[in-house]
Amino acid sequence: MPSTLDHVFAALADPTRRAILARLAEGEASVTELAEPFEMSLPAVSKHIKVLERAGLISRGRDAQFRPCRLEPEALKEAAGWLAFYRRFWGGSLDRLAAYLEDEEEAGP
Amino acid sequence: MPSTLDHVFAALADPTRRAILARLAEGEASVTELAEPFEMSLPAVSKHIKVLERAGLISRGRDAQFRPCRLEPEALKEAAGWLAFYRRFWGGSLDRLAAYLEDEEEAGP
DNA sequence: GCGGAACTTAACTGATAGGTTAAATATCTC
DNA sequence: GAGATATTTAACCTATCAGTTAAGTTCCGC
């Protein structure tokens, strides 16, 4: 079972999906609305949306025929947290991380 | 040509590669050293390393037969920046992002 | 209840990812 | 220069991805 971190980063690796997220940052949108800027078929966008949903980055409602998408910021937290953790050490003293990891070793990963 | 953001996120989507990065945060390491914790062949690890390198997340030196890997924190900046930008808005007022995007529209994306 | 709009599912395709084993390439050591 | 060590390349396999078109499904409006 792949971790959600796998899914989140994989979802973010595609420019179409990042564009969809950017669009959703402006507010909820239907699939057709989200598909509009792209030169690909609706099913293709529908698949991208499913990937984002599986990663927990968006969730969907029901409004008649529409399945409005909205952002789920929580999923980003994990990813941002991972990056922030490593950036903190990479940018600064690596010895600090080594020490930190040694301390953690007793408590488990 | 895929953006580096594509490559960085795609590289981070694999747990083996994240583990390699975590290991490198403790300091430089050779391919064999990096491969040691994993139950996969050396060529497989070599490929993972190549993916990380192409993403700009690591760089490599030459020390006799060894090709030591070290972190390149710069590549993380772009990814962390992307996440931070959206998290800022997603967590807070979405109106702010809408306003921001409208302002940017004149200057271009 | 029919027509149409909004999606989704199914079936297919070509490309890429992630792994394997076996062979090739460098470089040190003796 | 022969042998050992470190790493890469090549050739291959299977699974997943990103896209397609065509055929459902669901729900509104009349």
Tab-separated table of C-alpha atoms (C1' of nucleotides) in Angstrom:
chain	number	residue	atom	x	y	z
A	1	MET	CA	0.000	0.000	0.000
A	2	PRO	CA	1.608	3.209	-1.144
A	3	SER	CA	1.737	6.003	1.399
A	4	THR	CA	-0.375	9.071	0.815
A	5	LEU	CA	2.883	10.969	0.400
A	6	ASP	CA	3.515	8.873	-2.696
A	7	HIS	CA	0.122	9.776	-4.070
A	8	VAL	CA	0.387	13.450	-3.218
A	9	PHE	CA	3.783	13.946	-4.824
A	10	ALA	CA	2.817	11.854	-7.832
A	11	ALA	CA	-0.330	13.931	-8.262
A	12	LEU	CA	1.669	17.153	-8.086
A	13	ALA	CA	4.130	15.924	-10.706
A	14	ASP	CA	1.719	16.610	-13.560
A	15	PRO	CA	1.339	20.185	-14.834
A	16	THR	CA	-2.291	19.668	-15.793
A	17	ARG	CA	-3.089	18.615	-12.263
A	18	ARG	CA	-1.174	21.513	-10.760
A	19	ALA	CA	-3.127	23.827	-13.042
A	20	ILE	CA	-6.371	22.256	-11.849
A	21	LEU	CA	-5.350	22.848	-8.260
A	22	ALA	CA	-4.443	26.431	-9.082
A	23	ARG	CA	-7.848	26.912	-10.623
A	24	LEU	CA	-9.544	25.398	-7.594
A	25	ALA	CA	-7.684	27.817	-5.346
A	26	GLU	CA	-10.005	30.446	-6.811
A	27	GLY	CA	-13.036	28.461	-5.706
A	28	GLU	CA	-15.102	25.352	-6.357
A	29	ALA	CA	-15.551	24.276	-9.959
A	30	SER	CA	-17.296	21.587	-11.966
A	31	VAL	CA	-15.454	19.090	-14.135
A	32	THR	CA	-16.494	20.861	-17.331
A	33	GLU	CA	-15.304	24.187	-15.951
A	34	LEU	CA	-11.999	22.663	-14.960
A	35	ALA	CA	-11.582	21.044	-18.359
A	36	GLU	CA	-12.253	24.209	-20.297
A	37	PRO	CA	-8.670	25.606	-20.441
A	38	PHE	CA	-7.183	22.326	-21.646
A	39	GLU	CA	-6.950	20.896	-25.116
A	40	MET	CA	-7.735	17.398	-23.945
A	41	SER	CA	-10.896	15.362	-23.777
A	42	LEU	CA	-13.254	15.445	-20.826
A	43	PRO	CA	-12.503	11.862	-19.800
A	44	ALA	CA	-8.832	12.746	-19.601
A	45	VAL	CA	-9.574	15.593	-17.199
A	46	SER	CA	-11.929	13.339	-15.299
A	47	LYS	CA	-9.022	10.939	-14.778
A	48	HIS	CA	-6.754	13.712	-13.550
A	49	ILE	CA	-9.434	14.686	-11.089
A	50	LYS	CA	-9.638	11.141	-9.856
A	51	VAL	CA	-5.893	11.135	-9.255
A	52	LEU	CA	-6.151	14.336	-7.246
A	53	GLU	CA	-9.048	12.891	-5.295
A	54	ARG	CA	-7.207	9.659	-4.518
A	55	ALA	CA	-4.308	11.748	-3.239
A	56	GLY	CA	-6.735	13.529	-0.930
A	57	LEU	CA	-5.919	16.877	-2.505
A	58	ILE	CA	-9.524	17.539	-3.500
A	59	SER	CA	-12.948	16.299	-2.551
A	60	ARG	CA	-16.177	16.337	-4.465
A	61	GLY	CA	-19.778	17.178	-3.809
A	62	ARG	CA	-22.977	16.558	-5.657
A	63	ASP	CA	-25.101	19.334	-7.099
A	64	ALA	CA	-27.600	17.904	-9.580
A	65	GLN	CA	-25.574	16.609	-12.535
A	66	PHE	CA	-22.537	18.513	-11.347
A	67	ARG	CA	-19.790	17.050	-9.225
A	68	PRO	CA	-18.156	20.194	-7.871
A	69	CYS	CA	-14.512	19.874	-6.833
A	70	ARG	CA	-12.964	21.696	-3.937
A	71	LEU	CA	-9.518	21.785	-2.422
A	72	GLU	CA	-8.550	19.733	0.618
A	73	PRO	CA	-5.580	21.610	2.063
A	74	GLU	CA	-4.850	18.936	4.651
A	75	ALA	CA	-3.218	16.659	2.092
A	76	LEU	CA	-0.743	19.362	1.224
A	77	LYS	CA	0.282	19.641	4.834
A	78	GLU	CA	1.972	16.280	4.842
A	79	ALA	CA	3.902	17.051	1.671
A	80	ALA	CA	4.797	20.564	2.756
A	81	GLY	CA	5.830	19.160	6.106
A	82	TRP	CA	8.131	16.623	4.505
A	83	LEU	CA	9.794	19.289	2.377
A	84	ALA	CA	10.022	21.777	5.206
A	85	PHE	CA	11.628	19.215	7.470
A	86	TYR	CA	14.411	18.431	5.032
A	87	ARG	CA	14.873	21.932	3.749
A	88	ARG	CA	15.447	23.087	7.282
A	89	PHE	CA	18.437	20.798	7.575
A	90	TRP	CA	19.696	20.910	4.008
A	91	GLY	CA	19.914	24.653	4.054
A	92	GLY	CA	21.758	24.726	7.351
A	93	SER	CA	24.047	22.504	9.301
A	94	LEU	CA	23.857	18.869	8.344
A	95	ASP	CA	25.349	17.928	11.685
A	96	ARG	CA	22.132	19.068	13.283
A	97	LEU	CA	20.170	16.506	11.279
A	98	ALA	CA	22.628	13.746	12.092
A	99	ALA	CA	22.233	14.529	15.785
A	100	TYR	CA	18.477	14.700	15.439
A	101	LEU	CA	18.293	11.337	13.716
A	102	GLU	CA	20.446	9.715	16.368
A	103	ASP	CA	18.149	11.007	19.077
A	104	GLU	CA	15.086	9.742	17.244
A	105	GLU	CA	16.538	6.309	16.745
A	106	GLU	CA	15.548	5.190	20.245
A	107	ALA	CA	11.959	6.333	19.797
A	108	GLY	CA	11.676	4.662	16.377
A	109	PRO	CA	11.128	6.277	12.958
B	1	MET	CA	10.123	19.795	-22.209
B	2	PRO	CA	8.808	19.038	-18.758
B	3	SER	CA	9.419	21.670	-16.125
B	4	THR	CA	11.847	20.899	-13.341
B	5	LEU	CA	8.862	21.032	-10.994
B	6	ASP	CA	7.541	17.962	-12.808
B	7	HIS	CA	10.810	16.161	-12.282
B	8	VAL	CA	11.181	17.170	-8.661
B	9	PHE	CA	7.705	16.097	-7.622
B	10	ALA	CA	7.949	12.901	-9.651
B	11	ALA	CA	11.270	12.114	-7.985
B	12	LEU	CA	9.791	12.691	-4.538
B	13	ALA	CA	6.846	10.400	-5.286
B	14	ASP	CA	8.902	7.258	-4.743
B	15	PRO	CA	9.603	6.079	-1.178
B	16	THR	CA	12.970	4.589	-2.121
B	17	ARG	CA	14.086	7.919	-3.478
B	18	ARG	CA	12.826	9.806	-0.439
B	19	ALA	CA	14.745	7.365	1.740
B	20	ILE	CA	17.863	8.003	-0.321
B	21	LEU	CA	17.453	11.730	0.183
B	22	ALA	CA	16.957	11.197	3.898
B	23	ARG	CA	20.140	9.185	4.018
B	24	LEU	CA	22.019	11.865	2.104
B	25	ALA	CA	20.870	14.460	4.603
B	26	GLU	CA	23.289	12.769	6.990
B	27	GLY	CA	26.122	13.316	4.567
B	28	GLU	CA	27.624	12.233	1.247
B	29	ALA	CA	27.386	8.573	0.327
B	30	SER	CA	28.411	6.217	-2.451
B	31	VAL	CA	25.946	4.250	-4.555
B	32	THR	CA	26.748	1.010	-2.754
B	33	GLU	CA	26.261	2.672	0.610
B	34	LEU	CA	22.962	4.099	-0.506
B	35	ALA	CA	21.816	0.747	-1.853
B	36	GLU	CA	22.649	-1.169	1.304
B	37	PRO	CA	19.308	-0.735	3.154
B	38	PHE	CA	17.231	-1.810	0.170
B	39	GLU	CA	16.308	-5.245	-1.040
B	40	MET	CA	16.765	-4.342	-4.655
B	41	SER	CA	19.609	-4.713	-7.105
B	42	LEU	CA	22.341	-2.158	-7.485
B	43	PRO	CA	21.279	-1.137	-10.999
B	44	ALA	CA	17.824	-0.381	-9.640
B	45	VAL	CA	19.285	1.990	-7.062
B	46	SER	CA	21.537	3.442	-9.732
B	47	LYS	CA	18.424	4.304	-11.725
B	48	HIS	CA	16.775	5.948	-8.747
B	49	ILE	CA	19.887	8.023	-8.284
B	50	LYS	CA	19.759	9.078	-11.897
B	51	VAL	CA	16.175	10.228	-11.427
B	52	LEU	CA	17.182	12.297	-8.415
B	53	GLU	CA	20.072	13.742	-10.361
B	54	ARG	CA	17.925	14.654	-13.354
B	55	ALA	CA	15.559	16.415	-10.961
B	56	GLY	CA	18.507	18.405	-9.664
B	57	LEU	CA	17.973	17.094	-6.138
B	58	ILE	CA	21.451	15.619	-5.907
B	59	SER	CA	24.783	15.980	-7.657
B	60	ARG	CA	27.682	13.632	-7.910
B	61	GLY	CA	31.422	13.742	-7.589
B	62	ARG	CA	34.210	11.390	-8.462
B	63	ASP	CA	36.453	9.755	-5.894
B	64	ALA	CA	38.372	6.886	-7.466
B	65	GLN	CA	35.809	4.199	-8.369
B	66	PHE	CA	33.233	5.905	-6.210
B	67	ARG	CA	30.663	8.398	-7.423
B	68	PRO	CA	29.652	10.065	-4.194
B	69	CYS	CA	26.192	11.641	-4.069
B	70	ARG	CA	25.366	14.811	-2.217
B	71	LEU	CA	22.205	16.821	-1.802
B	72	GLU	CA	21.411	19.887	-3.859
B	73	PRO	CA	18.975	21.816	-1.703
B	74	GLU	CA	18.232	24.391	-4.400
B	75	ALA	CA	15.946	22.036	-6.298
B	76	LEU	CA	13.753	21.647	-3.266
B	77	LYS	CA	13.275	25.387	-3.113
B	78	GLU	CA	11.118	25.489	-6.194
B	79	ALA	CA	8.906	22.665	-4.965
B	80	ALA	CA	8.697	24.021	-1.454
B	81	GLY	CA	7.925	27.427	-2.920
B	82	TRP	CA	5.082	26.029	-4.982
B	83	LEU	CA	3.565	24.292	-2.001
B	84	ALA	CA	4.084	27.243	0.309
B	85	PHE	CA	2.429	29.583	-2.152
B	86	TYR	CA	-0.736	27.536	-2.367
B	87	ARG	CA	-0.826	26.515	1.245
B	88	ARG	CA	-0.733	30.168	2.205
B	89	PHE	CA	-3.971	30.752	0.360
B	90	TRP	CA	-5.663	27.424	0.892
B	91	GLY	CA	-5.295	27.687	4.600
B	92	GLY	CA	-6.547	31.238	4.722
B	93	SER	CA	-8.805	33.456	2.721
B	94	LEU	CA	-9.390	32.276	-0.815
B	95	ASP	CA	-10.528	35.754	-1.768
B	96	ARG	CA	-6.977	36.892	-1.283
B	97	LEU	CA	-5.795	34.456	-3.926
B	98	ALA	CA	-8.527	35.495	-6.348
B	99	ALA	CA	-7.469	39.117	-5.921
B	100	TYR	CA	-3.821	38.214	-6.300
B	101	LEU	CA	-4.411	36.289	-9.503
B	102	GLU	CA	-6.403	39.142	-10.991
B	103	ASP	CA	-3.574	41.537	-10.280
B	104	GLU	CA	-1.064	39.187	-11.852
B	105	GLU	CA	-3.099	38.751	-14.982
B	106	GLU	CA	-1.833	41.979	-16.509
B	107	ALA	CA	1.786	41.084	-15.882
B	108	GLY	CA	1.350	37.604	-17.311
B	109	PRO	CA	1.640	34.220	-15.544
C	1	DG	C1'	-41.026	10.089	-20.025
C	2	DC	C1'	-37.797	12.251	-23.618
C	3	DG	C1'	-33.889	15.048	-24.818
C	4	DG	C1'	-29.960	16.816	-23.430
C	5	DA	C1'	-26.213	18.215	-20.305
C	6	DA	C1'	-22.620	16.555	-17.082
C	7	DC	C1'	-19.877	13.091	-16.016
C	8	DT	C1'	-18.053	8.270	-15.756
C	9	DT	C1'	-16.774	3.753	-17.430
C	10	DA	C1'	-14.876	0.640	-20.794
C	11	DA	C1'	-11.732	-0.722	-24.116
C	12	DC	C1'	-7.838	0.334	-26.458
C	13	DT	C1'	-3.001	2.445	-27.446
C	14	DG	C1'	1.740	4.151	-26.997
C	15	DA	C1'	5.002	5.725	-23.686
C	16	DT	C1'	7.298	5.629	-19.356
C	17	DA	C1'	8.554	3.555	-14.674
C	18	DG	C1'	10.566	0.314	-11.933
C	19	DG	C1'	12.464	-3.808	-11.582
C	20	DT	C1'	15.431	-7.902	-13.217
C	21	DT	C1'	20.043	-10.269	-14.965
C	22	DA	C1'	24.148	-10.136	-17.656
C	23	DA	C1'	27.743	-7.655	-19.708
C	24	DA	C1'	30.627	-3.528	-20.044
C	25	DT	C1'	33.484	0.274	-18.029
C	26	DA	C1'	36.564	2.652	-14.715
C	27	DT	C1'	39.772	2.749	-11.289
C	28	DC	C1'	42.479	1.151	-7.494
C	29	DT	C1'	45.839	-2.611	-5.713
C	30	DC	C1'	49.268	-5.688	-6.204
D	1	DG	C1'	48.804	-6.085	-16.551
D	2	DA	C1'	45.626	-9.039	-13.767
D	3	DG	C1'	42.220	-9.072	-10.486
D	4	DA	C1'	38.988	-6.919	-7.432
D	5	DT	C1'	35.666	-3.236	-6.474
D	6	DA	C1'	32.276	0.333	-7.821
D	7	DT	C1'	29.163	1.694	-10.946
D	8	DT	C1'	26.779	2.003	-15.466
D	9	DT	C1'	24.696	0.237	-19.706
D	10	DA	C1'	21.942	-2.963	-22.324
D	11	DA	C1'	18.186	-5.827	-23.040
D	12	DC	C1'	14.219	-7.296	-21.393
D	13	DC	C1'	9.583	-7.731	-18.689
D	14	DT	C1'	5.397	-6.162	-16.494
D	15	DA	C1'	2.563	-2.633	-14.724
D	16	DT	C1'	0.988	1.916	-14.686
D	17	DC	C1'	0.065	6.422	-16.988
D	18	DA	C1'	-1.873	9.702	-19.993
D	19	DG	C1'	-4.379	10.050	-23.622
D	20	DT	C1'	-8.081	8.576	-27.117
D	21	DT	C1'	-13.144	7.358	-28.751
D	22	DA	C1'	-17.460	5.234	-27.886
D	23	DA	C1'	-20.937	3.791	-24.832
D	24	DG	C1'	-23.170	4.131	-20.455
D	25	DT	C1'	-25.353	6.681	-16.302
D	26	DT	C1'	-27.659	10.364	-13.685
D	27	DC	C1'	-30.354	14.099	-13.235
D	28	DC	C1'	-32.751	18.375	-14.838
D	29	DG	C1'	-36.427	20.725	-17.750
D	30	DC	C1'	-40.143	20.644	-20.304
